[in-house]
CSV table of C-alpha atoms and ligand atoms in Angstrom, one decimal:
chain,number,residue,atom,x,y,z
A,1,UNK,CA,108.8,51.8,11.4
A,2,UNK,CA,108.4,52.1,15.0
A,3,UNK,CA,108.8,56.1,16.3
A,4,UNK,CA,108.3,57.8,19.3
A,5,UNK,CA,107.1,61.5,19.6
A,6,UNK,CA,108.4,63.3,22.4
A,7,UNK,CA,106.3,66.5,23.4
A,8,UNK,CA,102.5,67.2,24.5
A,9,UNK,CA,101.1,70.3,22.5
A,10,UNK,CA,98.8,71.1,19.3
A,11,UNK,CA,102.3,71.0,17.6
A,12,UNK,CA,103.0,67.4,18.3
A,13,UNK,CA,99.3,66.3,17.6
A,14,UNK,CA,99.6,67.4,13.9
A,15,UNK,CA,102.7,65.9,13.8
A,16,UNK,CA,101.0,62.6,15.3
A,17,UNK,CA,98.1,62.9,13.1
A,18,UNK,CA,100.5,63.2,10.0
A,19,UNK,CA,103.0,60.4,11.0
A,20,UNK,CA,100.2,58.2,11.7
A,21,UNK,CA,99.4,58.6,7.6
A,22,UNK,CA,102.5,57.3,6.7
A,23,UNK,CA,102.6,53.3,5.0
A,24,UNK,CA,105.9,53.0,6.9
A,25,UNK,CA,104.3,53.3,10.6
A,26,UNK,CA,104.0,50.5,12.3
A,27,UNK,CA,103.4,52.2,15.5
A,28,UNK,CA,103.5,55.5,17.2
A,29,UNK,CA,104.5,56.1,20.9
A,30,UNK,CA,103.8,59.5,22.0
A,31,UNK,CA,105.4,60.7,25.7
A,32,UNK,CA,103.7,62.6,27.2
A,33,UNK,CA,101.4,63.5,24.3
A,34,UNK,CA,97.5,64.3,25.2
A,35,UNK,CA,94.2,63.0,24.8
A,36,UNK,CA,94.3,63.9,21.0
A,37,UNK,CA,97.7,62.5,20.2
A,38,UNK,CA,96.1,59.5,22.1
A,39,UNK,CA,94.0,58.9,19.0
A,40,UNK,CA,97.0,58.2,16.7
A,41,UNK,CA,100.0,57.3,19.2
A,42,UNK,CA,99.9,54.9,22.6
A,43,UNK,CA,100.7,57.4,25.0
A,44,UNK,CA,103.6,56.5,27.4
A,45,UNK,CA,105.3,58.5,30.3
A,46,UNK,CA,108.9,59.0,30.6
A,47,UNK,CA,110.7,61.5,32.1
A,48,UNK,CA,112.0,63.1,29.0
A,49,UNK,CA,114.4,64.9,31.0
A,50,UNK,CA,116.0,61.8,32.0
A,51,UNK,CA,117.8,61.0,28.6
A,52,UNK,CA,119.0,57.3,29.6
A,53,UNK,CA,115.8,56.7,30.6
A,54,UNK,CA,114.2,57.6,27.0
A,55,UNK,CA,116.7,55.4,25.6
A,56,UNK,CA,116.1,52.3,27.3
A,57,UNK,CA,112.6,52.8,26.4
A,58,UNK,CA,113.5,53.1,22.9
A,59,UNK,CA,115.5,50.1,23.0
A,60,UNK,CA,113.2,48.0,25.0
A,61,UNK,CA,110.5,48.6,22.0
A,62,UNK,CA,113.3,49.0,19.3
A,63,UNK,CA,112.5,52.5,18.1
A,64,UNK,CA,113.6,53.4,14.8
A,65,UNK,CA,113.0,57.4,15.1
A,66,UNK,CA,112.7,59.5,17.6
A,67,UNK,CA,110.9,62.6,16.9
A,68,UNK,CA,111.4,65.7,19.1
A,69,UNK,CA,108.7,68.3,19.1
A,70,UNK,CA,109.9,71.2,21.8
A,71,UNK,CA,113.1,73.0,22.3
A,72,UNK,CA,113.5,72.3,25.7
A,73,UNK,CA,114.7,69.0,25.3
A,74,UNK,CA,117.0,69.5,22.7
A,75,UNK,CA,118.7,72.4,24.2
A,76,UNK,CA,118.8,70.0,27.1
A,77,UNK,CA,120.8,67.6,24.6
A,78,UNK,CA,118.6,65.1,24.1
A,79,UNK,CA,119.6,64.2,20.9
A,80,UNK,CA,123.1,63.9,21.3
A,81,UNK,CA,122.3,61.7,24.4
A,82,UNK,CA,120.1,59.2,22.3
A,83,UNK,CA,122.4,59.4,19.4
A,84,UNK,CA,125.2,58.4,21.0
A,85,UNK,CA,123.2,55.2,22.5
A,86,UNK,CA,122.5,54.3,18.7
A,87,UNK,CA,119.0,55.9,18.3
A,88,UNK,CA,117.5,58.0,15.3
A,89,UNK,CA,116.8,61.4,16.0
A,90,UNK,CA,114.7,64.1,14.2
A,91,UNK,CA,116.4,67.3,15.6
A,92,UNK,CA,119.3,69.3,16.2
A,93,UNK,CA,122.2,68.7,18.6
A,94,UNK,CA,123.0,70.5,21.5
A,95,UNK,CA,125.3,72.8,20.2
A,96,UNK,CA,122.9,73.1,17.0
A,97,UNK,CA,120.3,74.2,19.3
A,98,UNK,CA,122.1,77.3,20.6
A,99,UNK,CA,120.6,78.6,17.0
A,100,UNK,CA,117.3,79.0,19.6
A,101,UNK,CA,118.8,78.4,23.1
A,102,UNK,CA,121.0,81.4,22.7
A,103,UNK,CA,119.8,84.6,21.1
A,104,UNK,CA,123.8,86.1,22.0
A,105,UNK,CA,125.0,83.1,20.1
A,106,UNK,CA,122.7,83.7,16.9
A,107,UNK,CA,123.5,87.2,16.3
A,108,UNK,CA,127.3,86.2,16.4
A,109,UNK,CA,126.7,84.3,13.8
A,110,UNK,CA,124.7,86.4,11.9
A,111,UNK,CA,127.6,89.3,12.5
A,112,UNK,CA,130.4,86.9,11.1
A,113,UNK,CA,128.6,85.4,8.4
A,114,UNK,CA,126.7,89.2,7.3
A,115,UNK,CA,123.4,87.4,7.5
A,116,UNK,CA,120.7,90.8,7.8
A,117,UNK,CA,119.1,91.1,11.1
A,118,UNK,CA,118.5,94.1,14.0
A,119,UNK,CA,121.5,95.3,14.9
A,120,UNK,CA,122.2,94.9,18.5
A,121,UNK,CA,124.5,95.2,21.3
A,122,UNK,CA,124.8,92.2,24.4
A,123,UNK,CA,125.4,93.1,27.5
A,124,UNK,CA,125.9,90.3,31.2
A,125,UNK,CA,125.1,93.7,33.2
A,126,UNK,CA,122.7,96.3,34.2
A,127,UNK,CA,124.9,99.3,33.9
A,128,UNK,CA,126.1,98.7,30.6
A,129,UNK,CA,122.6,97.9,29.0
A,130,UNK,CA,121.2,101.1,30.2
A,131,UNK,CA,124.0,103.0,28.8
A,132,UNK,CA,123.7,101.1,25.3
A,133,UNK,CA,119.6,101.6,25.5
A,134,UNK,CA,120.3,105.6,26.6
A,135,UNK,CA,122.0,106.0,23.8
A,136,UNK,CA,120.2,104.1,20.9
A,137,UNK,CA,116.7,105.3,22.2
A,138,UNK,CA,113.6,103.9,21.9
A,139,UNK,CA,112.1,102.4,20.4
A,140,UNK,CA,114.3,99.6,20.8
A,141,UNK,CA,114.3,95.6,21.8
A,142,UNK,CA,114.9,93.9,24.9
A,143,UNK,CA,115.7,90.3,25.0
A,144,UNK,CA,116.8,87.6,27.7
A,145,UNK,CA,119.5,85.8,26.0
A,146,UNK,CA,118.2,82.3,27.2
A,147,UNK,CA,115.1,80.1,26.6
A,148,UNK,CA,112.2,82.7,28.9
A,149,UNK,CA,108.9,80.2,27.0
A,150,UNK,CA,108.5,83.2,24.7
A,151,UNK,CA,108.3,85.3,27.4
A,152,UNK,CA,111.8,87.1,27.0
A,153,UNK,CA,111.1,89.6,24.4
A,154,UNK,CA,109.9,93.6,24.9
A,155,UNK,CA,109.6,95.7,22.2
A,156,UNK,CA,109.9,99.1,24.1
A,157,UNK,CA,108.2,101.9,22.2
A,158,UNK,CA,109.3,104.6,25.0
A,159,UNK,CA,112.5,104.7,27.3
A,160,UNK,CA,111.1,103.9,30.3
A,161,UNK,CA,109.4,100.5,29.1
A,162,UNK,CA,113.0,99.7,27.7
A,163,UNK,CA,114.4,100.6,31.0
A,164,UNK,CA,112.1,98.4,33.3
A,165,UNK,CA,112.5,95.5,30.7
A,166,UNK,CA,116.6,95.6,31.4
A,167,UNK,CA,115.7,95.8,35.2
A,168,UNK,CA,112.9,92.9,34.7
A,169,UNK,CA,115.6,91.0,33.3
A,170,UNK,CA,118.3,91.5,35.6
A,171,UNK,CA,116.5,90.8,38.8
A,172,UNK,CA,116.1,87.3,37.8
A,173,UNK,CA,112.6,87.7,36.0
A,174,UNK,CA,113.3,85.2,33.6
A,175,UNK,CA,116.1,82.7,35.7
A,176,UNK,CA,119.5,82.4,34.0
A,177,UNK,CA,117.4,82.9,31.0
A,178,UNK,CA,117.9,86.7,31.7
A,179,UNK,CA,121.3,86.6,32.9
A,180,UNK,CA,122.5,88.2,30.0
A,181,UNK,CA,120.6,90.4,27.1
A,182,UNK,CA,120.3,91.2,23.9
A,183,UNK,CA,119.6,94.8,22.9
A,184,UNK,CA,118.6,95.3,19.7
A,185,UNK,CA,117.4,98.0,16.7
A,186,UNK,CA,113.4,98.1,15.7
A,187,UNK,CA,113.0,96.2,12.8
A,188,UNK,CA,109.2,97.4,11.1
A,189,UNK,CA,108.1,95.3,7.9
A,190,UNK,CA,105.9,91.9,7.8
A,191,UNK,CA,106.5,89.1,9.9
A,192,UNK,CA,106.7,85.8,7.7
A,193,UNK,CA,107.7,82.2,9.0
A,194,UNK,CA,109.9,80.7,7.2
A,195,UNK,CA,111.0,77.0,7.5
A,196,UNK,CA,113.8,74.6,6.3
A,197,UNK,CA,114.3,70.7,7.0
A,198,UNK,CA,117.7,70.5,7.9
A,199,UNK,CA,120.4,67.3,7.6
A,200,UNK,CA,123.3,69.3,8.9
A,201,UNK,CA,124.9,70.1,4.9
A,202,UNK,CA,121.4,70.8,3.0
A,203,UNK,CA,118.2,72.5,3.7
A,204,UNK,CA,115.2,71.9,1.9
A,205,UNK,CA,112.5,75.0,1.8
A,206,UNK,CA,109.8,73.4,4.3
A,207,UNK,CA,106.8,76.1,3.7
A,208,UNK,CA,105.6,79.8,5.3
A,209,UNK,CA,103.1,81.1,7.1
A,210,UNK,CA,102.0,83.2,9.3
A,211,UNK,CA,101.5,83.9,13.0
A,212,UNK,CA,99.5,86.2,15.2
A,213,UNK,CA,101.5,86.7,18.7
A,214,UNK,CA,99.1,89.0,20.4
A,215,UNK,CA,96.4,88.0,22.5
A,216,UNK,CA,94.1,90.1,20.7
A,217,UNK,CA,92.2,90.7,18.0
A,218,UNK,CA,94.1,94.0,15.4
A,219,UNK,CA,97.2,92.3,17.3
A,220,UNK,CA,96.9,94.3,20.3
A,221,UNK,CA,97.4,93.3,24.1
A,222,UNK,CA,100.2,90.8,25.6
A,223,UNK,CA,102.4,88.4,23.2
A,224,UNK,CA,101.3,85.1,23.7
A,225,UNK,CA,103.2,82.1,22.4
A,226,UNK,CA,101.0,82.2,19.1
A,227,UNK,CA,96.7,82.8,19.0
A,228,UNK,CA,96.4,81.6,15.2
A,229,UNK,CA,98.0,80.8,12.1
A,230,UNK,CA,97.5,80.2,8.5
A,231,UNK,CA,99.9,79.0,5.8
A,232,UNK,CA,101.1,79.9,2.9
A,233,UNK,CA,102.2,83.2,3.9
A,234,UNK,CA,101.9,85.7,1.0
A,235,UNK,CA,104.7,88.1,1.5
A,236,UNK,CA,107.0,85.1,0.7
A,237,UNK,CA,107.2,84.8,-2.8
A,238,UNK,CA,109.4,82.7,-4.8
A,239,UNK,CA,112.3,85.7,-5.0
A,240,UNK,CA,111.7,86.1,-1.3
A,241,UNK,CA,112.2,82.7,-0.3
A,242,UNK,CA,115.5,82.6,-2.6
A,243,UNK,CA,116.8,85.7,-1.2
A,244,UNK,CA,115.9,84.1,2.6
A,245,UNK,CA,117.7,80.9,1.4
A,246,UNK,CA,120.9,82.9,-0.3
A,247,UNK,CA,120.8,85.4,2.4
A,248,UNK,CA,120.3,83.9,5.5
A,249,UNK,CA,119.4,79.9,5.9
A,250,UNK,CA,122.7,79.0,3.6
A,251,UNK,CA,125.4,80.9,5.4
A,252,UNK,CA,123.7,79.8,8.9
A,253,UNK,CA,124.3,76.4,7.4
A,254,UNK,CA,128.1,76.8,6.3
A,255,UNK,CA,128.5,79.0,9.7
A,256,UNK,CA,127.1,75.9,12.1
A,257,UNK,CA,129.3,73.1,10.2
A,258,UNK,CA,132.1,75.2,10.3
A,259,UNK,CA,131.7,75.7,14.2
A,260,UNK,CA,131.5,72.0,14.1
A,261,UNK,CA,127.9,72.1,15.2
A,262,UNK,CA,126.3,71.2,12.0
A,263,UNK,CA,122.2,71.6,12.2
A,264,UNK,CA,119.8,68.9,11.4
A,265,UNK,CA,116.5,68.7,11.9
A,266,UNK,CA,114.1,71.9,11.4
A,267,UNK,CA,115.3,75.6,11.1
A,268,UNK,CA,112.3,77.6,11.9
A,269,UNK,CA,113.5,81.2,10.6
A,270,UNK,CA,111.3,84.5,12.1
A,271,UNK,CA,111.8,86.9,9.4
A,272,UNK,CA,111.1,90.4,9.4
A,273,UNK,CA,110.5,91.6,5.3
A,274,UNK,CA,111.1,95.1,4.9
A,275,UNK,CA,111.6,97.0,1.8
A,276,UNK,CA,115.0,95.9,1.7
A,277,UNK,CA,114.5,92.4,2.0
A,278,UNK,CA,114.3,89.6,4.7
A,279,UNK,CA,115.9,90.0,7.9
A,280,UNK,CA,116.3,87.3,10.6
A,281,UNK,CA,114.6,88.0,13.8
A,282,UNK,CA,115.4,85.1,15.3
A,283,UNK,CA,115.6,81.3,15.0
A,284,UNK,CA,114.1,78.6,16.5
A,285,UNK,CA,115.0,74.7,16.4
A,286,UNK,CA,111.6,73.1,16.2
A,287,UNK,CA,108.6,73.2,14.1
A,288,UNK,CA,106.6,76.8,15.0
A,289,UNK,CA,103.3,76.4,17.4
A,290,UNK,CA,100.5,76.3,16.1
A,291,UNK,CA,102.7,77.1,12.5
A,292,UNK,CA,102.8,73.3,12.3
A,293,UNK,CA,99.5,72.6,12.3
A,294,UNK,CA,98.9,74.3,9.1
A,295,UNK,CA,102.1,73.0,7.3
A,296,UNK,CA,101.1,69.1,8.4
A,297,UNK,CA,97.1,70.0,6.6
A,298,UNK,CA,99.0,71.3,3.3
A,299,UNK,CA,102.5,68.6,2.8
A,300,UNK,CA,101.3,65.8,0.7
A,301,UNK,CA,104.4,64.1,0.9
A,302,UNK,CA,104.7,61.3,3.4
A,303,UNK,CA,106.4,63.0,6.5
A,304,UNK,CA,107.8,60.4,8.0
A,305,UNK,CA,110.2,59.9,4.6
A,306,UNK,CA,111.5,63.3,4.6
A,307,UNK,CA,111.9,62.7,8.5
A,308,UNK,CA,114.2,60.2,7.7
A,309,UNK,CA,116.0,61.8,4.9
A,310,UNK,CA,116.8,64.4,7.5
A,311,UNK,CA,118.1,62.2,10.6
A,312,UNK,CA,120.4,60.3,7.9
A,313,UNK,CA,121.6,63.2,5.7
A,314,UNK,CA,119.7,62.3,2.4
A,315,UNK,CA,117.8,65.6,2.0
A,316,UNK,CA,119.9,66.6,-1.2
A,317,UNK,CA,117.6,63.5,-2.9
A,318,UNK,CA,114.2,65.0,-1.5
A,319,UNK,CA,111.4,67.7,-1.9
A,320,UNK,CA,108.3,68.4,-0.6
A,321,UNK,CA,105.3,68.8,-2.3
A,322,UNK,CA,102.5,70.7,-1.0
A,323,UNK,CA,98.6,71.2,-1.4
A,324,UNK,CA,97.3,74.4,-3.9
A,325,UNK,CA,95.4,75.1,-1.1
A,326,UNK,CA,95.2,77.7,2.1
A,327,UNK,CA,95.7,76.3,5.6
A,328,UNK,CA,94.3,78.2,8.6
A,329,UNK,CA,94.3,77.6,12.2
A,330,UNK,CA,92.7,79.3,14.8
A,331,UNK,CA,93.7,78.8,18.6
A,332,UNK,CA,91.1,78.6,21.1
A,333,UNK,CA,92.4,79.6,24.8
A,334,UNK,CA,91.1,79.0,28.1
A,335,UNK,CA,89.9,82.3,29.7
A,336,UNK,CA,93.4,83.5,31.7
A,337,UNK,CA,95.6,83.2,29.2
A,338,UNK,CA,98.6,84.3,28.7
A,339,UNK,CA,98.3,85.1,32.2
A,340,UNK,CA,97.6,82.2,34.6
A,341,UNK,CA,94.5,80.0,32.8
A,342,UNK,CA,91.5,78.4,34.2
A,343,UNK,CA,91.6,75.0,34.0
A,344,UNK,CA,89.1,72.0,34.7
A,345,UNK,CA,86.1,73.7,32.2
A,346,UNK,CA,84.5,70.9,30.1
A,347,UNK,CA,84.8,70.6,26.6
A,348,UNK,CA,82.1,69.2,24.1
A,349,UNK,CA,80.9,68.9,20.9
A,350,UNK,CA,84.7,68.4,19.2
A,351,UNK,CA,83.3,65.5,16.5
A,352,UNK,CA,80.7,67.5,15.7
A,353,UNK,CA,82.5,70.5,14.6
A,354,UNK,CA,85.1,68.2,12.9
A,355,UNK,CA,85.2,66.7,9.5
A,356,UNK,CA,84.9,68.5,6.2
A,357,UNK,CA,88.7,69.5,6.0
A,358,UNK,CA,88.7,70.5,9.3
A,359,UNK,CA,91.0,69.0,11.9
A,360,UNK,CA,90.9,70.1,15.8
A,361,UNK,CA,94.7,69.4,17.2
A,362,UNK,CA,94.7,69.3,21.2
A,363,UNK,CA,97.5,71.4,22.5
A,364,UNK,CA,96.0,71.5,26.0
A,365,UNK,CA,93.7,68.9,26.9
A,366,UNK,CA,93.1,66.2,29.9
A,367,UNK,CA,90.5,63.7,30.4
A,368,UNK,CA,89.0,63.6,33.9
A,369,UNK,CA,86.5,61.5,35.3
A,370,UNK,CA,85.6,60.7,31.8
A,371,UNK,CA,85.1,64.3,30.5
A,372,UNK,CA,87.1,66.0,28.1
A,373,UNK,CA,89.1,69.2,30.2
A,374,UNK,CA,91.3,72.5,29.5
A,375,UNK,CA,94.2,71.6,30.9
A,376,UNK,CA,96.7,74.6,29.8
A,377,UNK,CA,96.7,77.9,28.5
A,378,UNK,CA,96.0,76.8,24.6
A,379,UNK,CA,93.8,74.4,24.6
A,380,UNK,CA,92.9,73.5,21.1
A,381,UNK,CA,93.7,74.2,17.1
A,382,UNK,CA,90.6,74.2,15.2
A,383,UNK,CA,92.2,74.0,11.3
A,384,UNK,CA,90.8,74.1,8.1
A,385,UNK,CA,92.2,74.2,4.6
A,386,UNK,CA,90.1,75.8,1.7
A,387,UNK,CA,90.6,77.6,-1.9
A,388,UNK,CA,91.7,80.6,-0.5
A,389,UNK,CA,93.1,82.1,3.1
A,390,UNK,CA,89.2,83.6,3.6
A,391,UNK,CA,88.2,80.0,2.7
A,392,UNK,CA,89.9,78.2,5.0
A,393,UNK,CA,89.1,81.2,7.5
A,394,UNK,CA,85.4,80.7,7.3
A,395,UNK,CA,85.1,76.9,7.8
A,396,UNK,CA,87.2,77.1,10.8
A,397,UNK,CA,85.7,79.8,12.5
A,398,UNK,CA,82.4,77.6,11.4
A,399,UNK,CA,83.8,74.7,12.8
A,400,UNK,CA,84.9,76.8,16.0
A,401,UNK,CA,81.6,77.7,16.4
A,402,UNK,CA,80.2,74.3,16.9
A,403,UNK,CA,82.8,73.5,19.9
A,404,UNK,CA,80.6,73.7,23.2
A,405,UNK,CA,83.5,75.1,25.3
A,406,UNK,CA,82.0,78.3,26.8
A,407,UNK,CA,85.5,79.2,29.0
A,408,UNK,CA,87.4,79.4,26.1
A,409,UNK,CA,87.8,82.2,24.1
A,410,UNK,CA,89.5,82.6,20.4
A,411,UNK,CA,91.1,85.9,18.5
A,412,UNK,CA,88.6,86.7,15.6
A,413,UNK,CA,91.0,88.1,12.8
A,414,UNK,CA,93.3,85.2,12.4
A,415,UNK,CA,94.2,85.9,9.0
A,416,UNK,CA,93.6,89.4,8.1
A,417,UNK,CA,96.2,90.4,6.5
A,418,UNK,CA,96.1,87.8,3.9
A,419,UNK,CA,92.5,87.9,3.8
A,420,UNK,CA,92.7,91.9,3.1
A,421,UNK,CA,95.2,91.0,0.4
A,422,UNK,CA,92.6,88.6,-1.4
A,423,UNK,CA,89.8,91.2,-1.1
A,424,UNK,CA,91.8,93.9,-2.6
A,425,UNK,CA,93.0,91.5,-5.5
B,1,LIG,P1,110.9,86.5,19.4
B,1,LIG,O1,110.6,85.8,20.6
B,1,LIG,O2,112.4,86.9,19.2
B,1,LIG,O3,110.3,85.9,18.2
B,1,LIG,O4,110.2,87.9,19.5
B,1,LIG,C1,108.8,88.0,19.7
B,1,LIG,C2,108.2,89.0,18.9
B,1,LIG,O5,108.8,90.3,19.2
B,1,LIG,C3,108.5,88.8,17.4
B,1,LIG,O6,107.6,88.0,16.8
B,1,LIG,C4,108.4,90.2,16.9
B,1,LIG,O7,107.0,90.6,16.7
B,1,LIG,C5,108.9,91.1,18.0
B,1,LIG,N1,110.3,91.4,17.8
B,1,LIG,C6,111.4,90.7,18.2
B,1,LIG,N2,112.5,91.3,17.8
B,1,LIG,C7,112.2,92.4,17.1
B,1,LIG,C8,112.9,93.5,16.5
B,1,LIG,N3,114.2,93.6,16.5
B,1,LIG,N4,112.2,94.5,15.9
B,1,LIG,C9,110.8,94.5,16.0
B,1,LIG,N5,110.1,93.5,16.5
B,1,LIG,C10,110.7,92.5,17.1
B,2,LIG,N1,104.4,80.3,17.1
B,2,LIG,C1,105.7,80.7,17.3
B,2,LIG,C2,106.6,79.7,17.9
B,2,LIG,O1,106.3,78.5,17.8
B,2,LIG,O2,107.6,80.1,18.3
């Protein structure tokens, strides 16, 4: 099979690195990818946002998958676009992708179809927001409706932060993102990933785990897009996930075909578990970053088959098989971040520190004048797999260790609430 990857983060290296196993690859294009994908995929520039462009290239090297890793694009419609040219796709339509692209449109959903989440209130002006946010009191949620790069999101413990948030979001902080928001209740629990590999009429469990948002370590300090991650996640157990499935991934199923926008591709569910169950947070349309990373070192199945089962609607014949093992990955960040990041600092010593179980995904990397280079705000996943969570946590912070990267800096706790769990067992 001949496939072509479409994205340029840690994410899409793991998927890269795990297509590239597969006995049906033939070859891999990767656009624009990074000097890591590079080592499993010819890298190729396109302007992805150009869809006719991306399907001439696919026809010109007759691809027989395309394989989107970000939202952007397939909010953007990118799948529809190359569908209707005759391509493969791995991924949702454009109207599937409102599941992400929309927070307004999710909790619709979730209202008609009595799928548990925050309850909330949306509002396309300032005056009405305040009023709603007055009266529910803090501490309460603020969201831009739209796609904000994970920026979007307060959780106001006080009134005032609630109130600056609504005014943030109205004065254009976040583009037509912000244009209208969601206001919702404080959820409090455990935050779990969940994730399902979609064909638009069945969805196959696709493994948990667990991120750390904050920028730092006892998850304190500014959300970031995700600082580490490790996989499975406890707090899902076997009821959990069939309650998640029952609850809330089925009837979003039934809902999307029924609304004619039936989703294929992968359901990334953000769950809050409380005592009373799961409850959605929020969905996204893609594969979780760096949440991928540790689901690629655990799946022993061949991906690119269950890829395929998804883009032509034979998941009801699959499953997915994974590793006994813990997964664990632990983002390293150039110094900035999530604020504005240095780039340009030289990175060394990334075969040394690999090997072993351990795999270092590039998320932000360039090559100039021959060197290795940060060249974004996460930089690299150093991952590691091992008997246990605190297994897999020591060999990559080992492994981390040996990186000669002295601008970059790493949380120190990825994993702590798993790894408390085992030491109290
Ligand atoms: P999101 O971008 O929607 O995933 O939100 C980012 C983070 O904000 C989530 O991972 C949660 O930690 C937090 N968050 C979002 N919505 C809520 C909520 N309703 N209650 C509590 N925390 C939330
Ligand atoms: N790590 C969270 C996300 O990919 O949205």
């Amino acid at each position: 099979m001949r496939v072509l990857l479409i994205g340029s983060g840690g994410r899409e290296h793991a998927l890269a690195w795990k297509i590239a196993a597969s006995p049906l690859l033939t070859k891999l294009y990767a656009a624009p990818g990074n000097p890591g994908i590079g080592q499993e995929a010819e890298l190729v520039t396109l302007d992805i946002a150009d869809h006719a462009m991306v399907a001439r290239f696919c026809a010109e090297k007759k691809i027989d998958l395309v394989v989107v890793g970000p939202e952007g694009p397939l909010v953007a419609g990118i799948a529809d676009d190359l569908r209707a040219a005759g391509i493969r796709v791995f991924g949702p339509s454009k109207a599937a992708a409102r599941l992400e692209g929309s927070k307004g449109f999710t909790k619709d959903l979730c209202a008609k179809y009595d799928i548990p989440t925050a309850a909330y209130g949306r509002f396309g002006d300032l005056a009405s927001a305040r009023a709603y946010v007055e009266k529910m009191g803090a501490p309460i949620v603020i969201k831009a409706d739209g796609l904000a790069a994970g920026k979007g999101v307060t959780v106001a413990m006080t009134l005032a932060e609630a109130l600056a948030a609504l005014d943030a979001c109205f004065d254009g902080s976040f583009g037509q993102a912000g244009a209208e928001v969601v206001v919702e209740e404080f959820l409090t629990g455990e935050e779990a990933s969940f994730f399902c590999l979609c064909d638009g009429a069945t969805a196959l469990p696709f493994g948990t785990a667990q991120d750390h948002k904050r920028v730092g370590d006892g998850d304190i300090g500014p959300n970031t897009g995700g600082m580490g991650a490790y996989s499975p996640a406890p707090v899902m157990t076997p009821e959990m996930i069939d309650r998640t499935m029952r609850e809330i991934i089925e009837p979003t199923m039934r809902g999307m075909a029924e609304r004619g926008a039936p989703f294929s591709g992968v359901l990334f569910a953000g769950l809050m578990i409380s005592g009373e169950g799961p409850k959605l947070i929020e969905y996204n349309t893609r594969f979780g970053d760096p949440e991928c990373q540790v689901l690629m070192m655990r799946l022993k199945d061949d991906l690119l088959v269950l890829l395929n089962a998804s883009a032509d609607g034979q998941l009801a014949h699959t499953s997915a098989r994974w590793r006994d093992e813990a997964a664990l990955t632990v983002v390293m960040a150039a110094r900035g971040y999530p604020g504005t990041p240095e780039k340009g600092s030289v990175i060394r010593g990334l075969e040394e520190a690999a090997g072993d179980g351990v795999e270092i995904f590039h998320a932000g990397t360039a090559i100039n004048s021959g060197a290795l280079v940060a060249n974004g705000g996460r930089v690299l996943d150093v991952t590691a797999v091992g008997g246990t969570v605190g297994e897999a946590q020591r060999r990559a912070y080992a492994a981390l260790d040996r990186i000669d990267w002295p601008q970059g800096f790493c949380r120190r706790d990825i994993g702590w609430q798993a790894v408390a769990r085992e030491q109290a067992r």
